Amino acid sequence: VQAVFRSNLSHLLELMGSGKESLIFMKKRTKRLTAQWALAAQRLARKLGSSWRDQKQILVHIGFLTEESGDVFSPRVLKGGPLGEMVQWADILATLYVLGHGLRITVSLKELQSNLGVPPGRGNCPLTMPLPFDLIYTDYHGLQQMKQHMGLSFKKYRCRIRVIDTFGTEPAYNHEEYATLHGYRTNWGYWNLNPKQFMTMFPHTPDNSFMGFVSEELNETEKQLIRGGKASNMAVVYGKEASIWKLQGKEKFLGILNKYMEIHGTVYYESQRPPEVPAFVKNHGLLPQPEFQQLLRKAKLFIGFGFPYEGPAPLEAIANGCVFLQSRFSPPHSSLNHEFFRGKPTSREVFSQHPYAENFIGKPHVWTVDYNNSEEFEAAIKAIMRTQVDPYLPYEYTCEGMLERIHAYIQHQDFCAAPGPAPGGARAPQSPFVLAPNATHLEWAQNASVAPGAWPPAHSLRAWLATAGRACTDACLDHGLICEPSFFPFLNSQDAFQKLRVPCDSTESEMNHLYPAFAQPGRECFLQKEPLLFSCAGSSTKYHRLCPCRDFRKGQVALCQDCL
Ligand code: U2F
């Protein structure tokens, strides 16, 4: 059946159920954004023309909202607790619905069981009927519940699952045996899924799929209004919870900021002003989302204190014409040195509060400075007050961008298909590459046959040997490209090393998430033995990694030029 775009979301709102504060928040958001989704659907429909889109039957099981996993988020919706996850799930539901797929939504174990066809009263048995869904979107909590209740069927169907995973799961943490042997065991990892089945909130590592969310887009009239209506000396502080104001040394930089600007906050409080928030701050209390946006429209500056990490609010601020000022982290925060990231299945080092804002948006919209350096901080404030910025929203965070990306995933990503003969398994006998004319990297050979059905299409691939200590994520960015893990199998051969003129004295095949790679000292080349361990993330000064890179669409890093 062909999927047909939908623009009326009232049936979706019914499907979302009711009761919990979290669902109320999500439904309000979906309702408010209906017109934007409808417009985006029209635009994407035009862009895609008459190309066929399969209609999928999709189950969305939001595990963290189930009572069975504790549902710690719902009671905090009106109290300054995290809303980022709710923003994202609301937008995922809207996306799947607008794209025209068949949708079921569950937020309790009971509903999950009845939708899956778990035999009543029996937990750990195979399902009584074939799974009626082509795709299941869930989170780590939901994954655990499915494993417990689907019995043997879990293994059979897990290739249909997509795991919404805010901060991402790197391959080294996903592979059970490897994680256990090498100390990558965490609270969440070791599911042996294809790493692309994990879908993140920001494009952290291309090992996972970038799911994202949307921020409201302004029309021309609204943009004009903003240009006229900005108070150049108004700052809003990022953070709804009083605890973020406990930051050490904040008196100093708040004092500086206060010299130049009127400081506003949206910190939740019960009856009295939170003691952490200084008296000179105008605190509005936690605002409903639309009112928060209105506040951002008036403000010149949105300032982060270092937490929360990587939330939606900075994108909303920038989309509403604010400059986002944030602190640089030196040394960077990671699961090794920071409580928040501890136990998360990633080794990623976070160099500022919002790395996406820093690296994908940057100046004039985003300023990343050292808050311990008063001069640098003060100079930034002064410069920001003089800078004129227009509202900006990267395409991938618009409704159209999200629809486009998820459309492409749904039509092209298939983790159930058996690996084809070429490249097949971890090892490719003959790489379909040639050395580029300038002899720095490999390119797809003109006469090489194109792997049928491979997505992204392999001809977009270019491969480099990275410098020692460089991760493939960074090595590809150095060339203005993005690492593409699904191309690793093409490169995993002696032939690829030979063509790149790497002087291998010996070649070994082992399990290591940094392979394929070359170790200078012994002139040893290493191939990857385990396809699940192909990883863009990860580095060691011992290795020059062999990195598969590809191009990407402007403003849509998840998709290559020819990916639609
Ligand atoms: C992130 O979660 P947060 O909820 O802390 O993320 P924020 O960036 O603060 O934004 C979430 C939404 O809260 C809204 C705002 C954002 O869309 O419009 N909001 C509001 O409704 N009223 C207000 O007064 C202020 C903001 C992240 F998303 C999570 O994944 C992480 O778990 C968490 C911790 O790092 O940070």
Tab-separated table of N, CA, C and O in Angstrom, residues 213-298:
chain	number	residue	atom	x	y	z
A	213	PHE	N	14.293	16.350	16.321
A	213	PHE	CA	12.970	16.857	16.698
A	213	PHE	C	12.799	18.123	15.882
A	213	PHE	O	13.620	18.368	14.990
A	214	VAL	N	11.763	18.914	16.149
A	214	VAL	CA	11.641	20.149	15.370
A	214	VAL	C	11.572	21.365	16.283
A	214	VAL	O	11.248	21.271	17.470
A	215	SER	N	11.906	22.485	15.694
A	215	SER	CA	11.686	23.747	16.385
A	215	SER	C	10.753	24.551	15.498
A	215	SER	O	10.781	24.424	14.274
A	216	GLU	N	9.910	25.372	16.129
A	216	GLU	CA	8.933	26.115	15.343
A	216	GLU	C	9.625	27.093	14.400
A	216	GLU	O	10.598	27.732	14.757
A	217	GLU	N	9.089	27.176	13.189
A	217	GLU	CA	9.690	28.023	12.173
A	217	GLU	C	8.902	29.328	12.079
A	217	GLU	O	7.682	29.318	12.200
A	218	LEU	N	9.590	30.421	11.851
A	218	LEU	CA	8.891	31.706	11.754
A	218	LEU	C	8.614	32.043	10.300
A	218	LEU	O	9.427	31.754	9.431
A	219	ASN	N	7.479	32.682	10.045
A	219	ASN	CA	7.246	33.178	8.694
A	219	ASN	C	7.864	34.572	8.567
A	219	ASN	O	8.355	35.130	9.548
A	220	GLU	N	7.846	35.131	7.367
A	220	GLU	CA	8.520	36.412	7.113
A	220	GLU	C	7.986	37.539	7.998
A	220	GLU	O	8.746	38.341	8.530
A	221	THR	N	6.662	37.579	8.171
A	221	THR	CA	6.066	38.626	9.000
A	221	THR	C	6.585	38.532	10.432
A	221	THR	O	6.960	39.537	11.044
A	222	GLU	N	6.607	37.317	10.946
A	222	GLU	CA	7.097	37.136	12.320
A	222	GLU	C	8.570	37.532	12.427
A	222	GLU	O	8.981	38.151	13.410
A	223	LYS	N	9.347	37.192	11.404
A	223	LYS	CA	10.761	37.562	11.432
A	223	LYS	C	10.916	39.080	11.447
A	223	LYS	O	11.748	39.625	12.175
A	224	GLN	N	10.110	39.767	10.633
A	224	GLN	CA	10.139	41.234	10.590
A	224	GLN	C	9.834	41.800	11.973
A	224	GLN	O	10.533	42.662	12.467
A	225	LEU	N	8.772	41.257	12.584
A	225	LEU	CA	8.355	41.720	13.909
A	225	LEU	C	9.485	41.569	14.918
A	225	LEU	O	9.736	42.452	15.738
A	226	ILE	N	10.164	40.440	14.845
A	226	ILE	CA	11.259	40.178	15.771
A	226	ILE	C	12.365	41.206	15.589
A	226	ILE	O	12.872	41.774	16.549
A	227	ARG	N	12.708	41.479	14.317
A	227	ARG	CA	13.783	42.439	14.048
A	227	ARG	C	13.490	43.772	14.703
A	227	ARG	O	14.367	44.394	15.279
A	228	GLY	N	12.226	44.188	14.649
A	228	GLY	CA	11.865	45.475	15.236
A	228	GLY	C	11.736	45.424	16.746
A	228	GLY	O	11.945	46.417	17.431
A	229	GLY	N	11.377	44.260	17.281
A	229	GLY	CA	10.945	44.213	18.681
A	229	GLY	C	11.956	43.721	19.696
A	229	GLY	O	11.622	43.496	20.852
A	230	LYS	N	13.210	43.548	19.288
A	230	LYS	CA	14.201	43.015	20.226
A	230	LYS	C	14.681	44.066	21.222
A	230	LYS	O	15.000	45.191	20.826
A	231	ALA	N	14.743	43.691	22.482
A	231	ALA	CA	15.365	44.570	23.472
A	231	ALA	C	16.842	44.175	23.542
A	231	ALA	O	17.167	43.074	23.972
A	232	SER	N	17.726	45.070	23.096
A	232	SER	CA	19.136	44.683	22.928
A	232	SER	C	19.804	44.345	24.254
A	232	SER	O	20.878	43.774	24.287
A	233	ASN	N	19.145	44.707	25.352
A	233	ASN	CA	19.797	44.438	26.637
A	233	ASN	C	19.038	43.411	27.480
A	233	ASN	O	19.106	43.428	28.698
A	234	MET	N	18.309	42.527	26.808
A	234	MET	CA	17.546	41.537	27.576
A	234	MET	C	18.142	40.136	27.395
A	234	MET	O	18.317	39.658	26.286
A	235	ALA	N	18.440	39.485	28.525
A	235	ALA	CA	19.008	38.136	28.489
A	235	ALA	C	18.062	37.163	29.193
A	235	ALA	O	17.468	37.503	30.214
A	236	VAL	N	17.928	35.950	28.629
A	236	VAL	CA	17.161	34.899	29.300
A	236	VAL	C	18.131	33.767	29.658
A	236	VAL	O	18.958	33.370	28.835
A	237	VAL	N	18.011	33.299	30.889
A	237	VAL	CA	18.901	32.222	31.329
A	237	VAL	C	18.300	30.860	30.954
A	237	VAL	O	17.101	30.626	31.146
A	238	TYR	N	19.145	29.970	30.403
A	238	TYR	CA	18.745	28.620	30.011
A	238	TYR	C	18.681	27.718	31.246
A	238	TYR	O	19.676	27.526	31.920
A	239	GLY	N	17.514	27.174	31.551
A	239	GLY	CA	17.385	26.250	32.674
A	239	GLY	C	16.104	26.492	33.437
A	239	GLY	O	15.826	27.620	33.814
A	240	LYS	N	15.325	25.435	33.625
A	240	LYS	CA	14.058	25.590	34.327
A	240	LYS	C	14.145	25.137	35.766
A	240	LYS	O	13.233	25.316	36.541
A	241	GLU	N	15.283	24.514	36.130
A	241	GLU	CA	15.411	23.989	37.478
A	241	GLU	C	16.388	24.837	38.285
A	241	GLU	O	17.462	25.194	37.785
A	242	ALA	N	16.031	25.147	39.542
A	242	ALA	CA	16.846	26.041	40.369
A	242	ALA	C	18.281	25.534	40.526
A	242	ALA	O	19.210	26.334	40.651
A	243	SER	N	18.449	24.199	40.452
A	243	SER	CA	19.780	23.645	40.713
A	243	SER	C	20.861	24.161	39.757
A	243	SER	O	22.033	24.194	40.109
A	244	ILE	N	20.475	24.563	38.546
A	244	ILE	CA	21.512	25.026	37.612
A	244	ILE	C	22.164	26.329	38.078
A	244	ILE	O	23.234	26.693	37.624
A	245	TRP	N	21.511	27.034	39.004
A	245	TRP	CA	22.055	28.308	39.499
A	245	TRP	C	23.079	28.093	40.605
A	245	TRP	O	23.634	29.041	41.127
A	246	LYS	N	23.285	26.833	40.980
A	246	LYS	CA	24.240	26.558	42.062
A	246	LYS	C	25.676	26.565	41.565
A	246	LYS	O	26.609	26.320	42.316
A	247	LEU	N	25.841	26.808	40.297
A	247	LEU	CA	27.149	26.748	39.668
A	247	LEU	C	28.198	27.564	40.404
A	247	LEU	O	27.956	28.698	40.803
A	248	GLN	N	29.394	26.954	40.534
A	248	GLN	CA	30.495	27.650	41.208
A	248	GLN	C	30.954	28.855	40.398
A	248	GLN	O	31.048	28.781	39.173
A	249	GLY	N	31.220	29.953	41.075
A	249	GLY	CA	31.775	31.121	40.386
A	249	GLY	C	30.744	31.906	39.593
A	249	GLY	O	31.072	32.825	38.863
A	250	LYS	N	29.466	31.512	39.724
A	250	LYS	CA	28.460	32.186	38.904
A	250	LYS	C	28.284	33.658	39.285
A	250	LYS	O	27.918	34.487	38.459
A	251	GLU	N	28.582	33.993	40.590
A	251	GLU	CA	28.437	35.393	41.030
A	251	GLU	C	29.221	36.304	40.103
A	251	GLU	O	28.749	37.361	39.712
A	252	LYS	N	30.431	35.845	39.779
A	252	LYS	CA	31.319	36.685	38.983
A	252	LYS	C	30.704	36.985	37.611
A	252	LYS	O	30.520	38.137	37.247
A	253	PHE	N	30.368	35.920	36.882
A	253	PHE	CA	29.886	36.226	35.529
A	253	PHE	C	28.462	36.758	35.504
A	253	PHE	O	28.096	37.542	34.633
A	254	LEU	N	27.650	36.398	36.502
A	254	LEU	CA	26.306	37.000	36.574
A	254	LEU	C	26.421	38.492	36.866
A	254	LEU	O	25.661	39.302	36.341
A	255	GLY	N	27.394	38.836	37.721
A	255	GLY	CA	27.649	40.250	38.035
A	255	GLY	C	28.007	41.021	36.776
A	255	GLY	O	27.475	42.114	36.529
A	256	ILE	N	28.887	40.434	35.969
A	256	ILE	CA	29.283	41.099	34.718
A	256	ILE	C	28.074	41.260	33.806
A	256	ILE	O	27.792	42.332	33.287
A	257	LEU	N	27.334	40.165	33.630
A	257	LEU	CA	26.160	40.201	32.749
A	257	LEU	C	25.166	41.258	33.211
A	257	LEU	O	24.607	42.013	32.419
A	258	ASN	N	25.005	41.331	34.511
A	258	ASN	CA	24.039	42.261	35.105
A	258	ASN	C	24.424	43.728	34.860
A	258	ASN	O	23.568	44.606	34.871
A	259	LYS	N	25.719	43.994	34.635
A	259	LYS	CA	26.147	45.364	34.333
A	259	LYS	C	25.561	45.837	33.008
A	259	LYS	O	25.335	47.012	32.800
A	260	TYR	N	25.389	44.885	32.092
A	260	TYR	CA	24.991	45.256	30.731
A	260	TYR	C	23.548	44.918	30.397
A	260	TYR	O	22.950	45.542	29.543
A	261	MET	N	23.011	43.892	31.028
A	261	MET	CA	21.712	43.407	30.575
A	261	MET	C	20.741	43.140	31.719
A	261	MET	O	21.144	42.886	32.843
A	262	GLU	N	19.467	43.165	31.362
A	262	GLU	CA	18.431	42.785	32.311
A	262	GLU	C	18.275	41.268	32.203
A	262	GLU	O	18.071	40.735	31.105
A	263	ILE	N	18.407	40.594	33.340
A	263	ILE	CA	18.436	39.136	33.278
A	263	ILE	C	17.081	38.531	33.651
A	263	ILE	O	16.528	38.845	34.706
A	264	HIS	N	16.582	37.674	32.753
A	264	HIS	CA	15.302	36.997	32.990
A	264	HIS	C	15.539	35.497	33.164
A	264	HIS	O	16.472	34.940	32.608
A	265	GLY	N	14.661	34.879	33.947
A	265	GLY	CA	14.747	33.432	34.114
A	265	GLY	C	13.368	32.807	33.978
A	265	GLY	O	12.346	33.497	34.122
A	266	THR	N	13.319	31.496	33.709
A	266	THR	CA	12.041	30.774	33.718
A	266	THR	C	12.200	29.562	34.632
A	266	THR	O	11.998	28.422	34.235
A	267	VAL	N	12.584	29.860	35.875
A	267	VAL	CA	12.870	28.798	36.838
A	267	VAL	C	11.613	28.435	37.618
A	267	VAL	O	10.929	29.318	38.152
A	268	TYR	N	11.337	27.165	37.666
A	268	TYR	CA	10.169	26.678	38.397
A	268	TYR	C	10.282	27.013	39.889
A	268	TYR	O	11.353	26.918	40.476
A	269	TYR	N	9.164	27.454	40.500
A	269	TYR	CA	9.152	27.606	41.956
A	269	TYR	C	7.763	27.296	42.484
A	269	TYR	O	6.771	27.399	41.766
A	270	GLU	N	7.700	26.915	43.763
A	270	GLU	CA	6.426	26.504	44.346
A	270	GLU	C	5.643	27.724	44.821
A	270	GLU	O	4.647	28.096	44.240
A	271	SER	N	6.146	28.382	45.877
A	271	SER	CA	5.419	29.563	46.331
A	271	SER	C	6.366	30.750	46.456
A	271	SER	O	6.016	31.882	46.173
A	272	GLN	N	7.625	30.433	46.836
A	272	GLN	CA	8.575	31.517	47.016
A	272	GLN	C	9.621	31.494	45.927
A	272	GLN	O	9.855	30.482	45.300
A	273	ARG	N	10.260	32.616	45.746
A	273	ARG	CA	11.366	32.716	44.816
A	273	ARG	C	12.455	31.714	45.222
A	273	ARG	O	12.833	31.645	46.379
A	274	PRO	N	12.973	30.940	44.274
A	274	PRO	CA	14.017	29.985	44.657
A	274	PRO	C	15.247	30.728	45.195
A	274	PRO	O	15.681	31.698	44.573
A	275	PRO	N	15.771	30.323	46.353
A	275	PRO	CA	16.878	31.060	46.976
A	275	PRO	C	18.127	31.113	46.092
A	275	PRO	O	18.925	32.029	46.217
A	276	GLU	N	18.271	30.144	45.196
A	276	GLU	CA	19.466	30.128	44.341
A	276	GLU	C	19.474	31.267	43.327
A	276	GLU	O	20.517	31.639	42.804
A	277	VAL	N	18.291	31.787	42.998
A	277	VAL	CA	18.198	32.795	41.943
A	277	VAL	C	18.332	34.198	42.545
A	277	VAL	O	17.519	34.603	43.370
A	278	PRO	N	19.393	34.948	42.172
A	278	PRO	CA	19.639	36.252	42.774
A	278	PRO	C	18.468	37.223	42.557
A	278	PRO	O	17.702	37.087	41.600
A	279	ALA	N	18.379	38.191	43.455
A	279	ALA	CA	17.238	39.110	43.465
A	279	ALA	C	17.146	39.970	42.210
A	279	ALA	O	16.057	40.352	41.788
A	280	PHE	N	18.310	40.246	41.584
A	280	PHE	CA	18.251	41.121	40.393
A	280	PHE	C	17.726	40.399	39.143
A	280	PHE	O	17.576	41.006	38.088
A	281	VAL	N	17.461	39.087	39.268
A	281	VAL	CA	16.947	38.338	38.116
A	281	VAL	C	15.425	38.394	38.110
A	281	VAL	O	14.776	38.188	39.127
A	282	LYS	N	14.863	38.690	36.948
A	282	LYS	CA	13.412	38.713	36.832
A	282	LYS	C	12.964	37.292	36.470
A	282	LYS	O	13.131	36.848	35.338
A	283	ASN	N	12.432	36.594	37.462
A	283	ASN	CA	12.040	35.203	37.225
A	283	ASN	C	10.558	35.087	36.903
A	283	ASN	O	9.715	35.531	37.669
A	284	HIS	N	10.265	34.471	35.751
A	284	HIS	CA	8.871	34.335	35.315
A	284	HIS	C	8.247	33.029	35.791
A	284	HIS	O	7.075	32.782	35.531
A	285	GLY	N	9.043	32.184	36.443
A	285	GLY	CA	8.548	30.845	36.754
A	285	GLY	C	8.518	30.021	35.481
A	285	GLY	O	8.709	30.561	34.377
A	286	LEU	N	8.298	28.732	35.600
A	286	LEU	CA	8.236	27.871	34.416
A	286	LEU	C	7.082	28.327	33.525
A	286	LEU	O	5.955	28.464	33.995
A	287	LEU	N	7.394	28.574	32.261
A	287	LEU	CA	6.351	29.065	31.354
A	287	LEU	C	5.844	27.943	30.449
A	287	LEU	O	6.602	27.043	30.103
A	288	PRO	N	4.576	28.048	30.035
A	288	PRO	CA	4.119	27.127	28.987
A	288	PRO	C	4.935	27.378	27.712
A	288	PRO	O	5.378	28.508	27.482
A	289	GLN	N	5.133	26.353	26.908
A	289	GLN	CA	6.015	26.480	25.742
A	289	GLN	C	5.756	27.717	24.871
A	289	GLN	O	6.711	28.432	24.555
A	290	PRO	N	4.494	28.012	24.503
A	290	PRO	CA	4.305	29.187	23.637
A	290	PRO	C	4.723	30.500	24.307
A	290	PRO	O	5.269	31.374	23.641
A	291	GLU	N	4.532	30.600	25.600
A	291	GLU	CA	4.930	31.840	26.284
A	291	GLU	C	6.444	31.946	26.414
A	291	GLU	O	7.011	33.038	26.363
A	292	PHE	N	7.073	30.798	26.572
A	292	PHE	CA	8.536	30.770	26.593
A	292	PHE	C	9.079	31.281	25.250
A	292	PHE	O	9.999	32.097	25.195
A	293	GLN	N	8.462	30.848	24.170
A	293	GLN	CA	8.879	31.317	22.835
A	293	GLN	C	8.689	32.835	22.698
A	293	GLN	O	9.532	33.509	22.117
A	294	GLN	N	7.589	33.324	23.228
A	294	GLN	CA	7.340	34.774	23.165
A	294	GLN	C	8.427	35.539	23.894
A	294	GLN	O	8.888	36.587	23.432
A	295	LEU	N	8.825	35.031	25.034
A	295	LEU	CA	9.887	35.672	25.801
A	295	LEU	C	11.180	35.700	24.979
A	295	LEU	O	11.891	36.706	24.929
A	296	LEU	N	11.468	34.574	24.319
A	296	LEU	CA	12.687	34.489	23.499
A	296	LEU	C	12.647	35.501	22.346
A	296	LEU	O	13.668	36.015	21.914
A	297	ARG	N	11.451	35.770	21.841
A	297	ARG	CA	11.338	36.720	20.726
A	297	ARG	C	11.756	38.118	21.118
A	297	ARG	O	12.193	38.903	20.289
A	298	LYS	N	11.586	38.447	22.397
A	298	LYS	CA	11.957	39.793	22.852
A	298	LYS	C	13.429	39.871	23.226
A	298	LYS	O	14.035	40.932	23.187
